Coordinates of C-alpha atoms in Angstrom, one line a residue:
M1 CA 114.8 90.9 104.6
R2 CA 113.1 93.6 102.6
G3 CA 111.5 95.2 105.7
E4 CA 108.4 95.7 107.7
I5 CA 104.9 95.7 106.6
V6 CA 101.6 96.5 108.3
S7 CA 98.8 93.9 107.9
Y8 CA 95.2 95.1 107.4
I9 CA 92.2 92.8 107.3
R10 CA 88.7 93.6 107.0
V11 CA 85.9 91.2 107.7
S12 CA 82.2 91.1 108.1
T13 CA 80.1 89.0 110.6
Q14 CA 77.9 88.0 107.7
K15 CA 80.8 87.2 105.2
Q16 CA 83.1 85.6 107.7
G17 CA 84.6 82.5 106.1
K18 CA 82.8 83.1 102.7
S19 CA 84.5 83.6 99.4
G20 CA 88.0 83.6 100.8
L21 CA 87.3 86.9 102.6
G22 CA 87.3 85.5 106.2
L23 CA 89.9 86.6 108.8
E24 CA 92.0 83.5 108.8
A25 CA 92.1 83.3 104.9
Q26 CA 93.1 86.9 104.7
R27 CA 95.8 86.4 107.3
H28 CA 97.2 83.2 105.7
R29 CA 97.4 85.1 102.3
I30 CA 99.2 88.0 103.8
T31 CA 101.5 85.8 105.8
Q32 CA 102.3 83.7 102.5
F33 CA 103.1 87.0 100.9
A34 CA 105.3 88.2 103.5
E35 CA 107.3 85.1 103.7
S36 CA 107.7 84.9 99.8
E37 CA 108.9 88.5 99.6
G38 CA 111.1 88.5 102.7
H39 CA 108.9 91.0 104.8
T40 CA 108.2 91.0 108.4
I41 CA 104.8 91.8 109.7
A42 CA 105.2 94.4 112.3
T43 CA 101.6 94.6 113.5
E44 CA 98.2 93.5 112.3
F45 CA 94.9 95.6 112.3
V46 CA 91.6 93.8 112.1
E47 CA 88.4 95.8 111.2
V48 CA 84.8 94.7 111.4
E49 CA 82.5 96.0 108.8
T50 CA 79.9 98.3 110.3
G51 CA 77.7 98.5 107.5
K52 CA 77.4 98.6 103.7
G53 CA 79.2 101.6 101.9
A54 CA 81.7 102.2 104.8
D55 CA 84.0 103.9 102.5
A56 CA 85.3 106.8 104.4
L57 CA 88.2 107.0 106.7
D58 CA 86.0 108.3 109.5
R59 CA 84.0 105.2 109.4
R60 CA 87.0 103.0 109.2
P61 CA 88.9 104.0 112.4
V62 CA 91.1 100.7 112.3
L63 CA 92.3 101.5 108.7
A64 CA 93.0 105.0 109.9
A65 CA 95.1 103.6 112.7
A66 CA 96.8 101.2 110.1
L67 CA 97.8 104.2 108.1
A68 CA 99.2 106.2 111.0
E69 CA 101.2 103.2 112.2
A70 CA 102.5 102.6 108.6
R71 CA 103.5 106.3 108.5
R72 CA 105.2 106.0 111.6
R73 CA 107.2 103.0 110.6
R74 CA 107.6 104.1 107.0
C75 CA 106.4 101.0 105.6
P76 CA 103.6 99.7 103.3
V77 CA 100.1 98.5 104.3
V78 CA 99.3 95.0 102.9
V79 CA 95.9 93.6 102.2
A80 CA 94.9 90.2 101.0
K81 CA 92.4 91.4 98.3
L82 CA 91.8 94.9 96.7
D83 CA 88.1 94.8 98.0
R84 CA 89.3 94.5 101.5
L85 CA 90.3 98.1 100.9
S86 CA 87.3 99.1 98.9
R87 CA 85.6 98.6 95.5
D88 CA 85.2 102.3 95.1
V89 CA 87.4 104.2 92.9
A90 CA 87.2 107.4 94.7
F91 CA 88.0 105.8 98.0
I92 CA 91.1 104.2 96.4
A93 CA 92.2 107.5 95.1
T94 CA 91.6 109.1 98.6
L95 CA 93.9 106.4 100.1
M96 CA 96.7 107.3 97.5
V97 CA 96.7 110.9 98.8
E98 CA 97.6 109.7 102.3
R99 CA 101.0 108.8 100.6
V100 CA 101.1 105.3 102.4
P101 CA 102.0 102.6 99.8
F102 CA 99.5 99.9 99.6
I103 CA 100.3 96.2 98.5
V104 CA 97.6 93.7 97.4
A105 CA 98.9 90.3 98.2
E106 CA 97.0 88.5 95.4
L107 CA 98.1 91.0 92.9
G108 CA 102.0 91.0 94.0
A109 CA 104.3 93.6 95.1
D110 CA 105.2 95.2 91.8
V111 CA 101.5 96.5 90.6
D112 CA 101.7 100.1 89.8
P113 CA 99.6 102.4 91.8
F114 CA 97.7 103.4 88.5
M115 CA 96.9 99.8 88.0
L116 CA 95.1 99.6 91.5
H117 CA 92.8 102.2 90.2
I118 CA 92.1 100.1 87.1
Y119 CA 91.3 97.0 89.2
A120 CA 89.1 99.1 91.5
A121 CA 87.1 100.5 88.6
V122 CA 86.6 97.0 87.4
A123 CA 85.5 95.8 90.9
E124 CA 83.2 98.9 91.3
K125 CA 81.5 98.2 87.7
E126 CA 81.0 94.5 88.8
R127 CA 79.3 95.6 92.1
Q128 CA 77.0 97.9 90.0
L129 CA 76.1 95.1 87.5
I130 CA 75.3 92.7 90.5
S131 CA 73.1 95.4 92.0
Q132 CA 71.3 95.9 88.8
R133 CA 70.7 92.2 88.3
T134 CA 69.2 92.0 91.8
R135 CA 66.9 95.0 91.1
D136 CA 65.7 93.5 87.8
G137 CA 65.1 90.1 89.4
L138 CA 63.0 91.6 92.2
A139 CA 61.0 93.7 89.5
A140 CA 60.2 90.7 87.5
A141 CA 59.3 88.7 90.7
K142 CA 56.9 91.6 91.5
A143 CA 55.5 91.6 88.1
R144 CA 54.8 87.9 88.5
G145 CA 52.7 88.7 91.6
V146 CA 55.2 87.6 94.2
R147 CA 54.9 89.5 97.5
L148 CA 58.0 91.0 98.6
G149 CA 58.9 92.0 102.0
A150 CA 55.7 91.5 103.7
K151 CA 56.3 91.7 107.5
D152 CA 54.5 92.7 110.5
W153 CA 55.3 96.3 111.7
D154 CA 56.2 95.1 115.2
V155 CA 58.6 92.6 113.8
S156 CA 60.4 95.3 111.4
L157 CA 60.5 97.6 114.3
E158 CA 62.3 95.0 116.4
N159 CA 64.6 94.1 113.7
A160 CA 65.6 97.6 113.1
R161 CA 66.3 98.1 116.9
K162 CA 68.6 95.0 116.9
S163 CA 70.3 96.2 113.7
Q164 CA 71.0 99.6 115.4
T165 CA 72.4 98.0 118.5
S166 CA 74.6 95.7 116.6
H167 CA 75.9 98.6 114.5
A168 CA 76.9 100.4 117.6
K169 CA 78.6 97.4 119.0
L170 CA 80.6 96.9 115.9
K171 CA 81.6 100.6 115.8
A172 CA 82.9 100.2 119.5
K173 CA 84.7 97.1 118.5
N174 CA 86.7 98.7 115.9
I175 CA 87.5 101.8 118.0
M176 CA 88.4 99.4 120.8
A177 CA 91.1 97.8 118.5
V178 CA 92.7 101.3 118.4
I179 CA 92.4 101.9 122.0
T180 CA 94.1 98.5 122.9
Q181 CA 96.9 99.5 120.5
I182 CA 97.3 102.9 122.2
Q183 CA 97.3 101.4 125.8
S184 CA 99.7 98.7 124.9
S185 CA 102.1 101.4 123.9
G186 CA 102.2 102.8 127.4
V187 CA 99.2 105.3 127.5
T188 CA 97.0 103.6 130.2
S189 CA 94.9 106.6 131.5
L190 CA 91.3 107.3 129.9
A191 CA 92.3 110.9 129.4
G192 CA 95.6 110.2 127.8
T193 CA 93.9 107.7 125.4
A194 CA 91.4 110.3 124.5
R195 CA 94.2 112.8 123.6
V196 CA 95.8 110.1 121.3
L197 CA 92.6 109.3 119.7
E198 CA 92.2 113.1 118.8
A199 CA 95.9 113.3 117.6
R200 CA 95.2 110.5 115.3
G201 CA 92.0 111.9 113.9
I202 CA 89.9 108.9 115.1
R203 CA 86.2 110.1 115.3
T204 CA 83.7 109.1 118.2
P205 CA 80.6 106.9 117.4
R206 CA 78.9 110.2 116.9
G207 CA 81.4 111.4 114.3
K208 CA 83.1 113.9 116.5
L209 CA 86.8 114.5 116.5
T210 CA 86.8 115.6 120.3
W211 CA 87.2 112.8 122.7
Q212 CA 86.4 112.7 126.5
A213 CA 87.7 110.3 129.1
T214 CA 84.1 109.1 129.7
Q215 CA 83.7 108.3 126.0
V216 CA 86.7 106.2 126.1
R217 CA 85.3 104.4 129.1
N218 CA 82.1 103.7 127.5
I219 CA 83.8 102.3 124.4
I220 CA 85.8 100.0 126.6
Q221 CA 82.6 99.0 128.5
M222 CA 80.5 98.4 125.3
A223 CA 83.3 96.4 123.6
G224 CA 83.5 94.2 126.7
G225 CA 87.0 95.4 127.5
G226 CA 86.3 96.5 131.0

């Protein structure tokens, strides 16, 4: 056996099961990779996207936890596809600074870190082209007299409120995944869990690095964990 790996899966409630990016599809690819390379999956981390452009570790608490666990075990983090980490070159470079090796299952175990930057640059450019084509299409439709985004104000406000609530719940779910791991390791008190979250650099839903026991309790309640 070549050793342990930490599995990291990132999914979206909107993209679940599409384009091979769903939870089970990613898990299957990573499992296949581990079996073919002789690795053992030590633990799995699953993160739910909380919104577009979540390319910062303070907005990816489960990824931060996966990094911490990989450092503790001195093993790599494995993802199914590169865009499950990010399509942003700067973010990929930031992850390299963490000094935790990353393996992309679909690219293979022997891809040089420099090549990951190249692949990320290509993915980033592709994303920019898609965005530009979308803007051009909307501009062309508007020029033809097509009405875009005509909604009643009360409907728009209600949708915004629902979106904000959903966003908060997804954040709580992601942090809850870290709390569950902490408590399964033997730290069961709210105050103790708060101290471990601080030590791991996990930010609160408001972006703070200081945790209180009441905040941990609120996350558990919001995530449906108690």
